[in-house]
Every structure is written in C-alpha cells, then in structure tokens.
Short mmCIF file of C-alpha atoms in Angstrom, two decimals:
data_model
loop_
_atom_site.label_atom_id
_atom_site.label_comp_id
_atom_site.label_asym_id
_atom_site.label_seq_id
_atom_site.Cartn_x
_atom_site.Cartn_y
_atom_site.Cartn_z
CA MET A 41 1.54 17.99 -35.50
CA ARG A 42 -1.38 18.93 -32.54
CA ALA A 43 -3.48 19.85 -34.96
CA MET A 44 -3.23 16.25 -36.87
CA LEU A 45 -4.07 14.60 -33.97
CA THR A 46 -6.61 17.08 -32.66
CA LYS A 47 -8.49 16.50 -35.93
CA ALA A 48 -7.64 12.72 -35.26
CA PHE A 49 -8.64 12.28 -31.55
CA GLN A 50 -11.98 13.60 -32.71
CA GLY A 51 -12.57 10.98 -36.02
CA ARG A 52 -12.05 8.80 -33.85
CA ARG A 53 -14.93 9.80 -30.95
CA HIS A 54 -17.26 10.03 -33.41
CA ALA A 55 -16.79 7.72 -35.19
CA ARG A 56 -17.36 5.62 -32.02
CA ASP A 57 -20.62 7.76 -31.60
CA ASP A 58 -22.26 5.61 -34.99
CA ALA A 59 -20.54 2.53 -33.92
CA SER A 60 -22.29 -0.63 -33.34
CA PRO A 61 -21.61 -1.43 -28.93
CA ALA A 62 -18.96 -4.39 -29.43
CA SER A 63 -16.57 -1.92 -31.92
CA GLU A 64 -17.54 0.69 -29.00
CA VAL A 65 -15.86 -0.87 -25.91
CA VAL A 66 -13.56 -3.29 -28.08
CA ALA A 67 -11.49 -0.02 -29.35
CA HIS A 68 -8.13 0.05 -29.21
CA SER A 69 -5.16 2.63 -29.51
CA PRO A 70 -3.33 2.65 -32.47
CA ASP A 71 -0.51 0.84 -33.55
CA ARG A 72 2.28 2.49 -31.69
CA SER A 73 0.55 0.94 -28.32
CA VAL A 74 -0.92 -2.26 -30.06
CA LEU A 75 1.69 -4.22 -28.55
CA VAL A 76 1.75 -3.20 -25.49
CA TYR A 77 -1.96 -4.14 -24.89
CA TRP A 78 -2.09 -7.54 -26.72
CA LEU A 79 1.20 -8.21 -23.99
CA THR A 80 -0.86 -7.17 -20.99
CA ALA A 81 -3.77 -9.45 -21.47
CA GLY A 82 -1.48 -12.06 -22.71
CA VAL A 83 0.53 -12.13 -19.20
CA PHE A 84 -2.91 -11.43 -17.87
CA LEU A 85 -4.83 -14.15 -19.04
CA VAL A 86 -1.84 -16.72 -18.46
CA ALA A 87 -0.90 -15.17 -14.88
CA GLN A 88 -5.30 -16.44 -14.60
CA ILE A 89 -4.60 -19.36 -15.84
CA PHE A 90 -1.77 -20.70 -14.42
CA GLY A 91 -1.30 -18.94 -11.42
CA GLY A 92 -3.88 -20.32 -9.07
CA GLY A 93 -1.21 -22.12 -6.50
CA THR A 94 -1.34 -20.96 -3.62
CA ARG A 95 2.38 -21.09 -2.44
CA GLN A 96 5.95 -21.36 -4.47
CA GLY A 97 7.53 -23.80 -6.61
CA PHE A 98 5.27 -24.91 -9.30
CA ALA A 99 6.68 -24.89 -12.66
CA SER A 100 3.41 -22.73 -14.17
CA ASP A 101 4.27 -20.38 -11.88
CA ALA A 102 7.86 -20.18 -13.79
CA VAL A 103 5.88 -20.07 -17.29
CA ILE A 104 3.90 -16.55 -15.66
CA GLU A 105 7.39 -14.85 -15.25
CA ILE A 106 9.15 -16.00 -18.28
CA VAL A 107 6.04 -14.84 -20.34
CA GLY A 108 6.28 -11.85 -17.90
CA LEU A 109 9.54 -10.08 -19.02
CA PRO A 110 9.47 -8.95 -22.33
CA LEU A 111 6.26 -6.74 -20.90
CA LEU A 112 7.91 -5.47 -18.15
CA ALA A 113 11.00 -4.44 -20.46
CA LEU A 114 8.55 -2.79 -22.55
CA ALA A 115 6.24 -1.24 -19.33
CA ILE A 116 9.12 0.34 -17.77
CA LEU A 117 11.12 1.69 -20.90
CA ARG A 118 7.11 3.67 -22.11
CA TRP A 119 6.74 5.07 -18.46
CA ALA A 120 10.57 6.22 -17.89
CA THR A 121 9.81 8.39 -21.35
CA ALA A 122 7.05 9.62 -20.32
CA THR A 123 6.62 13.39 -18.30
CA ASP A 124 3.24 13.11 -17.07
CA ARG A 125 3.92 10.60 -14.89
CA ASP A 126 3.49 12.39 -11.58
CA ARG A 127 0.46 11.37 -10.66
CA SER A 128 2.12 7.33 -10.96
CA LEU A 129 5.03 8.07 -8.75
CA ILE A 130 3.95 6.79 -5.23
CA PRO A 131 2.43 3.84 -6.33
CA VAL A 132 5.51 3.52 -8.64
CA ALA A 133 7.47 4.55 -5.74
CA ILE A 134 5.67 1.44 -3.47
CA LEU A 135 6.24 -0.89 -6.37
CA GLY A 136 10.55 0.12 -6.24
CA ALA A 137 10.35 -0.04 -2.84
CA ALA A 138 9.01 -3.77 -2.61
CA VAL A 139 11.45 -4.62 -5.04
CA LEU A 140 14.04 -2.67 -2.99
CA LEU A 141 13.69 -4.11 0.44
CA LEU A 142 13.67 -7.82 -1.55
CA LEU A 143 17.11 -7.18 -3.26
CA VAL A 144 18.75 -5.74 0.27
CA GLN A 145 17.59 -8.88 1.87
CA LEU A 146 19.97 -10.72 -0.69
CA VAL A 147 22.85 -8.91 -0.11
CA PRO A 148 25.28 -11.51 1.61
CA LEU A 149 26.65 -9.60 5.28
CA PRO A 150 29.58 -10.18 7.22
CA SER A 151 29.32 -13.07 10.26
CA PHE A 152 30.07 -10.78 12.36
CA LEU A 153 27.20 -8.32 11.24
CA TRP A 154 24.59 -10.61 10.70
CA THR A 155 24.77 -13.29 13.80
CA HIS A 156 23.51 -10.13 16.13
CA PHE A 157 20.37 -10.15 14.17
CA PRO A 158 17.69 -10.92 15.93
CA GLY A 159 17.19 -14.42 15.27
CA ARG A 160 20.22 -16.04 14.36
CA SER A 161 21.51 -17.56 17.15
CA GLN A 162 19.99 -20.58 15.50
CA PHE A 163 21.04 -20.16 12.63
CA ALA A 164 24.78 -19.37 13.30
CA GLU A 165 24.45 -22.19 15.60
CA SER A 166 23.84 -25.06 12.96
CA PHE A 167 27.67 -23.53 11.38
CA THR A 168 29.05 -24.22 14.66
CA LEU A 169 27.95 -28.22 15.24
CA SER A 170 28.15 -29.18 11.71
CA ASP A 171 31.78 -28.00 12.13
CA GLN A 172 31.79 -24.86 9.76
CA SER A 173 33.01 -21.65 9.99
CA LEU A 174 30.62 -18.68 9.63
CA PRO A 175 29.82 -17.58 5.85
CA TRP A 176 28.86 -14.15 4.30
CA TRP A 177 24.90 -14.36 4.85
CA PRO A 178 22.06 -11.86 3.42
CA ILE A 179 19.61 -10.92 5.74
CA SER A 180 17.26 -13.83 4.69
CA LEU A 181 17.56 -17.10 5.97
CA ASP A 182 16.80 -18.93 2.87
CA PRO A 183 18.06 -16.81 -0.35
CA ALA A 184 16.64 -18.72 -2.80
CA ALA A 185 12.83 -19.01 -1.27
CA THR A 186 14.11 -14.95 -1.06
CA LEU A 187 15.09 -15.25 -5.21
CA GLY A 188 11.70 -16.94 -5.91
CA SER A 189 9.20 -14.43 -4.14
CA LEU A 190 11.55 -11.24 -6.06
CA LEU A 191 10.78 -12.95 -9.41
CA SER A 192 6.99 -13.61 -8.82
CA LEU A 193 6.23 -10.09 -8.72
CA ILE A 194 7.43 -9.42 -12.47
CA PRO A 195 3.90 -10.07 -13.95
CA GLY A 196 2.36 -7.86 -11.35
CA ALA A 197 4.76 -5.07 -12.12
CA ALA A 198 4.23 -5.85 -15.65
CA ILE A 199 0.68 -5.40 -16.03
CA PHE A 200 0.61 -2.55 -13.66
CA LEU A 201 3.58 -0.50 -15.54
CA ALA A 202 1.66 -1.55 -18.78
CA LEU A 203 -1.51 -0.06 -17.62
CA LEU A 204 -0.29 2.38 -16.58
CA THR A 205 0.80 4.10 -20.27
CA THR A 206 -2.68 2.61 -21.87
CA ASP A 207 -4.84 4.97 -23.09
CA ASN A 208 -8.51 4.64 -21.01
CA LEU A 209 -10.09 2.63 -24.25
CA ASP A 210 -6.86 0.31 -23.45
CA ARG A 211 -7.87 -0.15 -20.09
CA ARG A 212 -11.94 -0.58 -20.99
CA THR A 213 -10.86 -3.36 -23.28
CA ILE A 214 -8.88 -4.84 -20.41
CA SER A 215 -11.66 -4.77 -18.15
CA LEU A 216 -13.82 -7.08 -20.68
CA VAL A 217 -11.06 -9.57 -21.00
CA PHE A 218 -10.77 -9.71 -17.43
CA LEU A 219 -14.55 -10.40 -17.32
CA ALA A 220 -13.49 -12.70 -19.90
CA ALA A 221 -11.11 -14.72 -17.97
CA VAL A 222 -13.51 -14.97 -15.19
CA ALA A 223 -16.22 -16.36 -17.10
CA VAL A 224 -14.65 -18.85 -18.12
CA SER A 225 -13.23 -19.52 -14.84
CA VAL A 226 -17.19 -20.12 -13.67
CA VAL A 227 -18.20 -21.91 -16.54
CA LEU A 228 -15.23 -24.44 -14.61
CA GLY A 229 -16.11 -24.39 -11.73
CA LEU A 230 -19.89 -25.39 -12.86
CA ALA A 231 -18.46 -28.15 -14.53
CA GLN A 232 -16.25 -29.06 -11.07
CA VAL A 233 -19.31 -29.37 -8.85
CA ALA A 234 -21.42 -31.10 -12.07
CA GLY A 235 -19.74 -34.47 -11.83
CA ILE A 236 -18.45 -33.84 -15.59
CA SER A 237 -14.63 -35.76 -15.65
CA THR A 238 -14.26 -34.37 -11.59
CA GLU A 239 -11.11 -35.59 -11.48
CA THR A 240 -9.85 -33.88 -14.59
CA LEU A 241 -11.11 -30.63 -14.00
CA TYR A 242 -8.81 -29.99 -10.36
CA PHE A 243 -5.77 -29.02 -11.71
CA TYR A 244 -3.59 -28.67 -7.99
CA GLU A 245 -3.40 -31.85 -5.52
CA ARG A 246 -3.40 -29.85 -2.91
CA THR A 247 -7.61 -29.09 -3.69
CA ASN A 248 -10.64 -28.12 -2.36
CA LEU A 249 -12.79 -31.08 -4.23
CA GLY A 250 -16.25 -31.34 -4.42
CA SER A 251 -16.42 -27.48 -4.39
CA THR A 252 -15.99 -25.10 -7.32
CA VAL A 253 -12.19 -23.47 -7.77
CA GLY A 254 -11.31 -23.33 -11.55
CA PHE A 255 -8.57 -22.59 -12.06
CA PHE A 256 -7.13 -22.11 -8.39
CA ALA A 257 -6.12 -24.99 -5.83
CA ASN A 258 -8.52 -23.05 -2.94
CA ARG A 259 -12.09 -21.89 -3.04
CA ASN A 260 -11.49 -18.92 -0.76
CA HIS A 261 -9.31 -17.05 -3.82
CA TYR A 262 -11.65 -18.14 -6.15
CA ALA A 263 -14.43 -16.43 -4.61
CA ALA A 264 -11.43 -13.48 -4.53
CA LEU A 265 -11.79 -13.70 -7.53
CA LEU A 266 -15.25 -13.70 -8.26
CA TYR A 267 -16.15 -10.25 -5.85
CA CYS A 268 -12.68 -9.35 -7.57
CA ALA A 269 -15.11 -9.09 -11.07
CA LEU A 270 -18.38 -8.34 -9.93
CA PRO A 271 -17.89 -4.58 -9.20
CA PHE A 272 -16.61 -4.62 -13.23
CA ALA A 273 -19.33 -6.44 -14.56
CA MET A 274 -21.80 -4.08 -12.61
CA ALA A 275 -20.04 -0.76 -13.49
CA TRP A 276 -21.13 -2.09 -17.53
CA THR A 277 -24.62 -3.00 -16.73
CA VAL A 278 -25.26 0.64 -15.54
CA HIS A 279 -23.14 1.82 -18.80
CA PHE A 280 -25.29 -0.14 -20.88
CA VAL A 281 -28.19 0.25 -18.80
CA THR A 282 -28.09 4.66 -19.02
CA GLU A 283 -26.76 4.12 -22.87
CA ARG A 284 -30.29 1.89 -24.00
CA HIS A 285 -32.04 3.86 -26.20
CA ARG A 286 -28.50 2.85 -28.50
CA GLU A 287 -29.11 -0.27 -30.65
CA GLY A 288 -27.69 -3.26 -29.46
CA TYR A 289 -27.21 -1.77 -25.92
CA ARG A 290 -30.15 -3.26 -24.18
CA VAL A 291 -29.45 -6.26 -24.87
CA ALA A 292 -26.04 -5.76 -23.95
CA ALA A 293 -26.89 -4.78 -20.77
CA LEU A 294 -28.82 -7.86 -19.66
CA SER A 295 -25.90 -10.12 -20.29
CA PHE A 296 -23.87 -7.74 -17.98
CA GLY A 297 -26.65 -7.86 -15.42
CA ALA A 298 -27.13 -11.93 -15.78
CA LEU A 299 -23.27 -11.99 -15.53
CA THR A 300 -23.43 -10.42 -12.43
CA SER A 301 -26.22 -12.64 -10.76
CA LEU A 302 -23.75 -15.82 -11.98
CA LEU A 303 -21.12 -14.39 -9.93
CA LEU A 304 -23.11 -14.41 -7.36
CA LEU A 305 -24.57 -17.60 -7.75
CA THR A 306 -20.44 -19.26 -7.78
CA ILE A 307 -19.86 -18.03 -4.88
CA ALA A 308 -22.33 -19.01 -2.88
CA ILE A 309 -21.49 -21.72 -4.68
CA SER A 310 -17.93 -22.02 -3.60
CA LEU A 311 -18.99 -22.47 -0.34
CA SER A 312 -16.25 -19.62 1.09
CA ARG A 313 -17.85 -17.68 4.01
CA SER A 314 -15.39 -14.86 3.27
CA GLY A 315 -16.43 -15.15 -0.36
CA VAL A 316 -20.17 -14.87 0.20
CA LEU A 317 -19.47 -11.93 3.38
CA LEU A 318 -17.54 -9.66 0.59
CA GLY A 319 -19.56 -11.29 -2.05
CA THR A 320 -22.50 -9.02 -0.71
CA LEU A 321 -20.33 -6.38 0.49
CA ALA A 322 -19.58 -5.53 -2.68
CA LEU A 323 -22.35 -5.90 -4.66
CA VAL A 324 -24.36 -3.10 -1.76
CA VAL A 325 -21.20 -0.77 -1.90
CA SER A 326 -21.74 -1.21 -5.59
CA ALA A 327 -24.88 0.44 -5.96
CA PHE A 328 -23.90 3.42 -4.75
CA MET A 329 -20.95 3.91 -6.17
CA PHE A 330 -22.44 5.30 -9.77
CA ARG A 331 -24.66 8.01 -7.84
CA SER A 332 -22.83 10.99 -7.76
CA ASN A 333 -22.22 10.91 -11.60
CA ILE A 334 -25.35 9.87 -13.28
CA PRO A 335 -28.06 11.41 -14.26
CA ALA A 336 -31.11 12.35 -12.59
CA GLY A 337 -33.22 10.67 -14.78
CA ASP A 338 -30.49 7.78 -15.39
CA GLN A 339 -31.25 6.49 -11.50
CA LYS A 340 -34.28 5.19 -11.76
CA LYS A 341 -33.76 2.96 -14.13
CA VAL A 342 -29.84 1.36 -12.82
CA ARG A 343 -31.85 1.32 -9.33
CA LEU A 344 -34.58 -1.04 -11.23
CA ALA A 345 -31.15 -3.36 -13.41
CA VAL A 346 -29.51 -3.69 -9.85
CA ILE A 347 -32.21 -5.26 -7.69
CA GLY A 348 -33.29 -6.95 -11.00
CA ALA A 349 -29.96 -8.83 -10.80
CA GLY A 350 -29.85 -9.09 -6.53
CA LEU A 351 -33.56 -10.97 -6.97
CA LEU A 352 -31.87 -13.21 -10.05
CA ALA A 353 -28.85 -13.89 -7.87
CA ALA A 354 -30.91 -14.49 -4.58
CA LEU A 355 -33.85 -17.49 -6.35
CA LEU A 356 -30.22 -19.20 -7.79
CA ILE A 357 -28.90 -19.33 -4.79
CA ALA A 358 -32.38 -20.76 -2.73
CA ASN A 359 -32.63 -23.53 -5.30
CA TYR A 360 -28.85 -24.44 -6.21
CA ALA A 361 -26.75 -23.36 -3.41
CA LEU A 362 -29.16 -22.30 -0.34
CA LEU A 363 -28.59 -25.62 1.70
CA GLY A 364 -24.76 -26.46 0.96
CA LEU A 365 -24.64 -22.75 1.97
CA VAL A 366 -25.84 -23.25 5.71
CA ASN A 367 -23.84 -26.54 6.19
CA ARG A 368 -20.94 -24.86 5.42
CA ILE A 369 -22.06 -21.89 7.50
CA ALA A 370 -23.11 -24.28 10.73
CA THR A 371 -19.76 -26.16 10.62
CA THR A 372 -16.21 -25.31 11.39
CA SER A 373 -13.23 -26.93 9.87
CA ALA A 374 -10.13 -28.04 11.90
CA VAL A 375 -7.90 -24.68 10.06
CA ASP A 376 -10.61 -22.43 11.37
CA ASP A 377 -9.99 -24.19 14.70
CA TYR A 378 -6.18 -23.60 14.05
CA ARG A 379 -6.27 -19.62 13.19
CA SER A 380 -6.27 -18.55 15.93
CA VAL A 381 -3.09 -21.06 16.90
CA MET A 382 -1.09 -19.98 13.19
CA TRP A 383 -1.76 -16.37 14.52
CA SER A 384 -0.45 -16.20 17.72
CA VAL A 385 2.31 -17.88 16.63
CA THR A 386 3.12 -15.61 13.46
CA ALA A 387 2.50 -12.84 15.68
CA ASP A 388 5.10 -14.12 18.48
CA GLY A 389 7.85 -14.60 15.33
CA LEU A 390 7.50 -11.04 13.56
CA VAL A 391 8.11 -9.41 17.59
CA SER A 392 10.85 -11.94 18.06
CA LEU A 393 12.66 -11.28 14.54
CA LEU A 394 11.93 -6.87 15.11
CA PRO A 395 13.24 -4.85 13.39
CA PHE A 396 14.65 -7.47 9.95
CA GLY A 397 11.91 -9.62 9.73
CA ALA A 398 13.26 -13.63 8.29
CA GLY A 399 13.45 -12.94 4.68
CA PHE A 400 10.41 -13.60 2.21
CA GLY A 401 9.59 -17.20 1.33
CA THR A 402 10.87 -18.41 4.43
CA PHE A 403 7.43 -18.57 6.73
CA ILE A 404 7.32 -23.04 7.37
CA PRO A 405 10.47 -23.26 8.04
CA VAL A 406 10.28 -20.03 10.42
CA TYR A 407 6.95 -21.16 11.57
CA ARG A 408 8.28 -23.81 13.15
CA TRP A 409 11.40 -22.52 15.65
CA PHE A 410 7.71 -20.88 16.83
CA GLU A 411 5.85 -22.95 17.67
CA GLN A 412 4.95 -25.45 21.10
CA PRO A 413 4.11 -28.48 21.57
CA THR A 414 0.89 -26.92 22.60
CA ASP A 415 0.30 -25.60 19.02
CA LEU A 416 1.05 -28.92 17.58
CA SER A 417 -1.61 -29.68 15.02
CA SER A 418 -2.39 -31.94 12.20
CA THR A 419 -3.10 -29.08 10.36
CA TRP A 420 -0.43 -27.93 8.55
CA ALA A 421 -0.05 -23.91 8.64
CA ASN A 422 1.53 -22.94 4.90
CA ARG A 423 -0.07 -19.61 5.09
CA ALA A 424 -0.37 -17.67 8.49
CA HIS A 425 -3.77 -16.63 7.11
CA ASN A 426 -3.50 -13.39 7.75
CA ASP A 427 -1.54 -11.72 5.05
CA TYR A 428 -0.08 -8.72 7.54
CA LEU A 429 1.51 -10.99 10.21
CA GLU A 430 3.36 -12.80 7.71
CA LEU A 431 4.61 -9.93 5.54
CA GLY A 432 5.71 -8.76 9.63
CA LEU A 433 7.71 -11.87 10.62
CA GLU A 434 8.90 -12.04 6.53
CA GLY A 435 9.86 -8.22 5.89
CA GLY A 436 9.73 -7.21 9.33
CA LEU A 437 9.02 -3.47 10.17
CA PRO A 438 10.25 -2.11 6.23
CA ALA A 439 7.46 -4.39 4.73
CA LEU A 440 4.71 -3.12 7.89
CA ILE A 441 5.62 0.42 6.72
CA LEU A 442 5.20 -0.11 3.27
CA ILE A 443 1.68 -1.83 3.79
CA GLY A 444 1.09 1.36 5.71
CA VAL A 445 2.14 4.10 3.07
CA PHE A 446 0.15 0.96 0.21
CA VAL A 447 -2.94 2.10 2.84
CA TRP A 448 -2.62 5.87 3.13
CA TRP A 449 -2.11 6.19 -0.89
CA TYR A 450 -5.09 3.78 -1.60
CA GLY A 451 -7.31 5.36 1.09
CA ARG A 452 -6.34 8.91 -0.11
CA THR A 453 -6.79 7.93 -4.50
CA ALA A 454 -10.39 6.33 -3.76
CA TYR A 455 -11.63 9.11 -1.22
CA ARG A 456 -10.60 11.83 -4.10
CA LEU A 457 -12.14 9.23 -6.86
CA TRP A 458 -15.18 9.36 -5.15
CA ARG A 459 -15.47 12.54 -3.98
CA GLY A 460 -15.36 13.56 -7.91
CA ASP A 461 -12.16 14.27 -8.47
CA GLN A 462 -11.89 12.57 -11.98
CA ASP A 463 -14.11 14.86 -14.24
CA GLN A 464 -11.38 14.75 -16.87
CA ARG A 465 -12.81 11.06 -17.27
CA ALA A 466 -15.86 9.55 -19.39
CA GLN A 467 -18.70 8.16 -16.58
CA LEU A 468 -17.60 4.61 -18.03
CA ASP A 469 -14.16 5.15 -16.81
CA VAL A 470 -14.73 6.78 -13.78
CA ASN A 471 -16.79 4.04 -12.66
CA LEU A 472 -14.07 1.14 -13.43
CA ALA A 473 -11.78 3.05 -11.42
CA ARG A 474 -13.91 3.37 -8.73
CA ALA A 475 -15.10 -0.42 -8.98
CA ALA A 476 -11.29 -1.26 -8.81
CA SER A 477 -11.21 0.74 -5.42
CA ILE A 478 -14.05 -1.50 -4.37
CA SER A 479 -11.82 -4.74 -4.99
CA ILE A 480 -9.22 -3.54 -3.42
CA GLY A 481 -10.66 -2.87 -0.22
CA LEU A 482 -12.20 -6.12 -0.51
CA LEU A 483 -9.12 -7.44 -0.77
CA LEU A 484 -7.09 -5.59 1.91
CA LEU A 485 -10.19 -6.87 4.17
CA HIS A 486 -9.78 -10.84 2.93
CA SER A 487 -6.31 -10.31 4.05
CA PHE A 488 -7.18 -10.43 7.66
CA ALA A 489 -8.11 -14.12 7.85
CA ASP A 490 -6.52 -15.13 4.28
CA TYR A 491 -3.95 -14.83 1.72
CA PRO A 492 -5.14 -14.45 -1.05
CA MET A 493 -2.79 -12.29 -2.79
CA ARG A 494 -0.42 -15.16 -2.21
CA THR A 495 -1.50 -16.42 -5.84
CA LEU A 496 0.14 -15.25 -8.86
CA ALA A 497 -3.43 -15.33 -10.59
CA ILE A 498 -5.03 -12.38 -7.70
CA GLN A 499 -1.49 -11.03 -7.80
CA ALA A 500 -2.15 -10.24 -11.92
CA VAL A 501 -5.62 -8.71 -10.87
CA PHE A 502 -4.17 -6.72 -7.93
CA ALA A 503 -1.86 -4.74 -9.89
CA LEU A 504 -4.69 -4.36 -13.07
CA LEU A 505 -6.65 -2.50 -10.00
CA CYS A 506 -4.01 -0.36 -8.94
CA ALA A 507 -3.64 0.84 -12.39
CA PHE A 508 -7.14 1.63 -12.63
CA LEU A 509 -7.25 4.20 -9.79
CA VAL A 510 -4.56 6.29 -11.89
CA PRO A 511 -5.71 8.09 -14.76
CA PRO A 512 -3.63 6.73 -17.61
CA ILE A 513 -0.32 9.32 -18.73
CA CYS A 514 -1.01 9.10 -22.22
CA ARG A 515 -2.66 11.19 -24.71
CA PRO A 516 -6.09 10.12 -25.98
CA ASP A 517 -4.40 8.44 -28.96
CA GLY A 518 -2.64 6.27 -26.75
CA THR A 519 0.48 7.75 -27.64
CA VAL A 520 3.28 8.08 -24.57
CA LEU A 521 3.60 11.94 -23.41
CA LYS A 522 7.09 12.10 -24.62
CA ARG A 523 9.88 14.64 -23.09
CA ARG A 524 10.36 17.84 -24.82
CA ARG A 525 12.98 20.07 -24.64
CA LYS A 526 12.45 23.80 -25.05
CA LYS A 527 14.15 25.28 -27.48
CA LYS A 528 16.20 28.44 -26.83
CA ARG A 529 14.81 31.53 -29.12
CA PRO A 530 17.17 34.23 -29.27
CA ARG A 531 16.62 37.57 -27.80
CA THR A 532 16.44 40.71 -29.43
CA SER A 533 16.31 43.82 -29.05
CA PRO A 534 14.43 46.69 -31.01
CA GLY A 535 16.34 48.83 -32.88
CA LYS A 536 16.83 52.79 -33.29
CA GLY A 537 13.80 54.67 -32.86
CA GLN A 538 11.78 51.83 -33.68
CA GLY A 539 10.91 52.04 -30.01
CA ARG A 540 9.58 48.73 -28.34
CA PRO A 541 9.08 45.52 -30.32
CA PRO A 542 5.77 44.27 -31.23
CA GLN A 543 3.51 42.15 -29.66
CA LYS A 544 3.34 38.67 -29.23
CA PRO A 545 -0.46 37.74 -30.66
CA SER A 546 -2.07 34.98 -28.28
CA ARG A 547 -2.37 32.06 -28.77
CA GLU A 548 -5.57 30.86 -28.61
CA PRO A 549 -6.71 27.17 -29.31
CA PRO A 550 -8.53 25.57 -32.11
CA PRO A 551 -12.11 26.26 -32.31
CA ASN A 552 -12.45 22.30 -32.70
CA ARG A 553 -9.90 21.46 -29.78
CA PRO A 554 -11.44 19.20 -27.43
CA SER A 555 -12.57 19.98 -23.93
CA THR A 556 -9.47 18.80 -21.10
CA HIS A 557 -12.66 18.16 -18.92
CA GLY A 558 -14.73 16.93 -21.66
CA PRO A 559 -16.42 13.10 -21.29
CA GLY A 560 -14.53 12.38 -23.77
CA SER A 561 -10.78 13.25 -23.34
CA SER A 562 -8.35 11.49 -20.61
CA VAL A 563 -5.14 14.01 -20.39
CA VAL A 564 -4.63 17.99 -19.99
CA TRP A 565 -3.70 18.97 -23.27
CA THR A 566 -0.53 21.16 -23.07
CA ASP A 567 1.55 23.28 -25.99
#
C-alpha cells in the first residue's frame, strides 16, 4: 500500500511539473478529501457574502451557521481520527476552551450562588421589585445572547478544523478562493463609490454610505478584509515571479501584482485610517518576509515586482483617492471623539465584574449600567471599539487568560515559521503560512481600536489564517493519518543446537521514496 501511495504521489508531482499554471495551483486532493475541500470553500464564501454585519441578530448569520454545521461535524470526525495531530493540539485546545467557557456561562446556578457574583445585585433587585422569587440563573446575564455568541463560532471552528486535515495543494486553492472573493468584493466596493445604483449596492441599513464597504456594513472591517488578503496576493506574485521562465507564469505574476496594487488602492478609497495604516504595514512587512527562502538570483526580480506594485498603487491613489484620504485624516468623527469614553466605561465595567464577566453578547445593556451622565453622547455604543476590553467585560478573567494563551501560541509559531523551522514544506506553502502570520498580527493590532473579528466574515478569514500556521495533519495524497494498531508477533525461541536466531535484515526505504524534507512533501512518512 505504501509503495502504491508513493508511486501515485510521485506521478502526481511529476504531472504538476509539466502542467500549466492554472492546473498546477488549482489541483485538489483525491476523492476522499474533495468533499471537505468543497464544503470548506462553500462555507467560507457564504460567510464572506452574508457575514459582514457588525452585531448579532441578522438572519444572514443563521444561514452561515446552518451551512457550517455539516462541515463542522465532518471536520471534527477527520481530526479525531488522525494520529499526527500533535502539532495542532494547542490551537485546538484554545478553541475547545473558548467553547467550554461559553457553555459554562449557560449552566443554571442556584440563587444563593449567582447572587454573590460581582455585579449581580442590581439584577437580583429587578426580581425582588417585581415580587418574583429568585430563579436559577447562569453566569451570563443574557443567556440568549450568549447562546447566539456560541452559535457564531460554528463557521470559524468548522473552517479551522477542516483546513487542518487538508493537504497543501487544497490550502493553496483555498487561498485562491480567498483572493477571488476579495476581488469580487473590491469590484463591488468600487461600484459603490462610482454611483452605480448606490442604494441597491449597500446591504445594511447602518453603513458608511459614500464609502467602499463591499459586502460589509463598516468600512473599517472591509479594509481589514483587504489588508488580510494583501500578503497572500504578494505571496502568489513572488511565486510566479520566481518561476516566470515557465510557460504562462509571466502573465500570472502580472495579474497578482496588479491585484496587489488594486488592494492598496481600494484600502485608500475606503477612507479607513486604520486600514490605510495597517495596509501600508502589510506591504512593508510582506516585502521582507520571503527573503530567507528565495534564491539569491531571484531576489532582484522579487524586489522589482514589489517596488513596481507599490509604485502603481501610489500612482492610482494619487489620482483617485488622495484628496478624500487627506480630508478623512484631517477630520475626526463623533465616534473618534467618543472612543476614549467608551474605553474608560468598558474598563470600569471589566474591573467591577471580575472574575466571571457579564456573559458574551451582553455588552450593550451592561455598558449602560456603568455609563455616567457625563459620558452620555449622541453616539450609540454598540461595541467597545477595543475587542480586548470587550472580551474582558463579557468573559471575565478566563477570557483574558485565553487571549494571552493565544497570543503566546501565535508568537511562538510565527517565530519558528520565520526562523525557518518549516523546511519540509515547499517555498510557496511556507510563504502562504508567513502571509497568514502577518495578517493575524494586523488583526490583533486592529482590535486595540476596533472590533474587526466580531463579524462572521472576518472570523472565517481569521480561522483560515490560523489553520495556515499549522502544517497539515494528512498525507501528501490528502488522506488523513489514521490510527494503526500494532500487531503483536509471537516470540520464537531458538531450537536446540540452532544458536541465535537469524537477524532481521534492516529495512531500507524504496529508491523512489519521496524525501521527508524536500520541497514537495508535507509530512514525515512513517512505517
């Protein structure tokens, strides 16, 4: 069986060497993983189209969650039956701890217990004033909202677990699906500012009219989608630039370079100041992320490609977005002036509700408890505009600890990735993983002043990014590594006068066995 798989993998790899660019990068796994691939791509695309809302309660959120259920069940089964999953234990444990935290917040507790939790006195008084006996109640002050928050984890968890069990070829194709979805969103955003049926091109009642928002309600979240895609577009540009001697690769390099410039232009047109800042940071960091694994002869071509894309973007921005961007930077909105007040009120609530928090999804009513008359404004605080403060308010000390553990895992994984510990993967796969590490860092920075990952669309992107940091836990042919039971062999003792039994000859690998550290392999083969 192993010889058959080796031969099939080698044939597949040699076929890719002689294939066109399109057939090479859009290859997929054998039939056993095709279902997972298409379900993952489908859930991701549905999340990008319907998941741009900034608050819970949209009917479109339920559509995404229902579509994600089959993929979640299949992904859990595939991950649970894989043996080579040690490399994914920490992120999966963090995901499991997050789910467990929400479930714990929904467990009903007796009144003599929950009434002693911080911040519950006012809540208990409401039952007393209405002549009602104190009921059993969970940690969450609004169990329905917390249940909604729990259900919102379905699409992201499904995409993350599914991508763990797909091979590098499928991950490459999923990254292209990501870029294709972003390209469609860019076209929609440009049409929104071009004045073409303006009212029908915005999908949310509360939105930034006159700005590019794509399928989102908020231009800052739209810009987050664009700067997350920017390192991936550059990774594909570098791939085709370094291989441009092959037929058709020059056109592909120009296409992805143009997409990079278009992403920078659209970020500027969105008039999102955080998006412009983080998009520029994404361009600069991505320009240096490929240097360690690109041959010296190709580095000049890569530099020219990056500089060319940057100059084209600068020219387009100067012609189409510079005036609006300068006006946007020079002026402040009511939300900008009120942001520091929201942070202060949220921090007061966080400290007062430690260690358990108020429950996920309860920010709006709980924020009103701690808002002082001097803090009142015409601005409606639907979010804290600092995701770390809001998570601490809703999830308490356990949520803050989980954030710390995730940041530790991300920093540790990104450091090893950039140091070059992923040599067993091909250059393109390493660059895509590095692109994911850059985008995650940008989202974490953005969360200090906004809430990009509160939308299901960005949650799906974040799940994809986290999965790319973990090497696949499947064979090169796409099959998940299954558990194998070792058969016990009966011990035979040598007969009389026979002396020692003959020594078992050493097992050497077949001559055509693929290298475990070569550019085309994704896992270590074991007997």
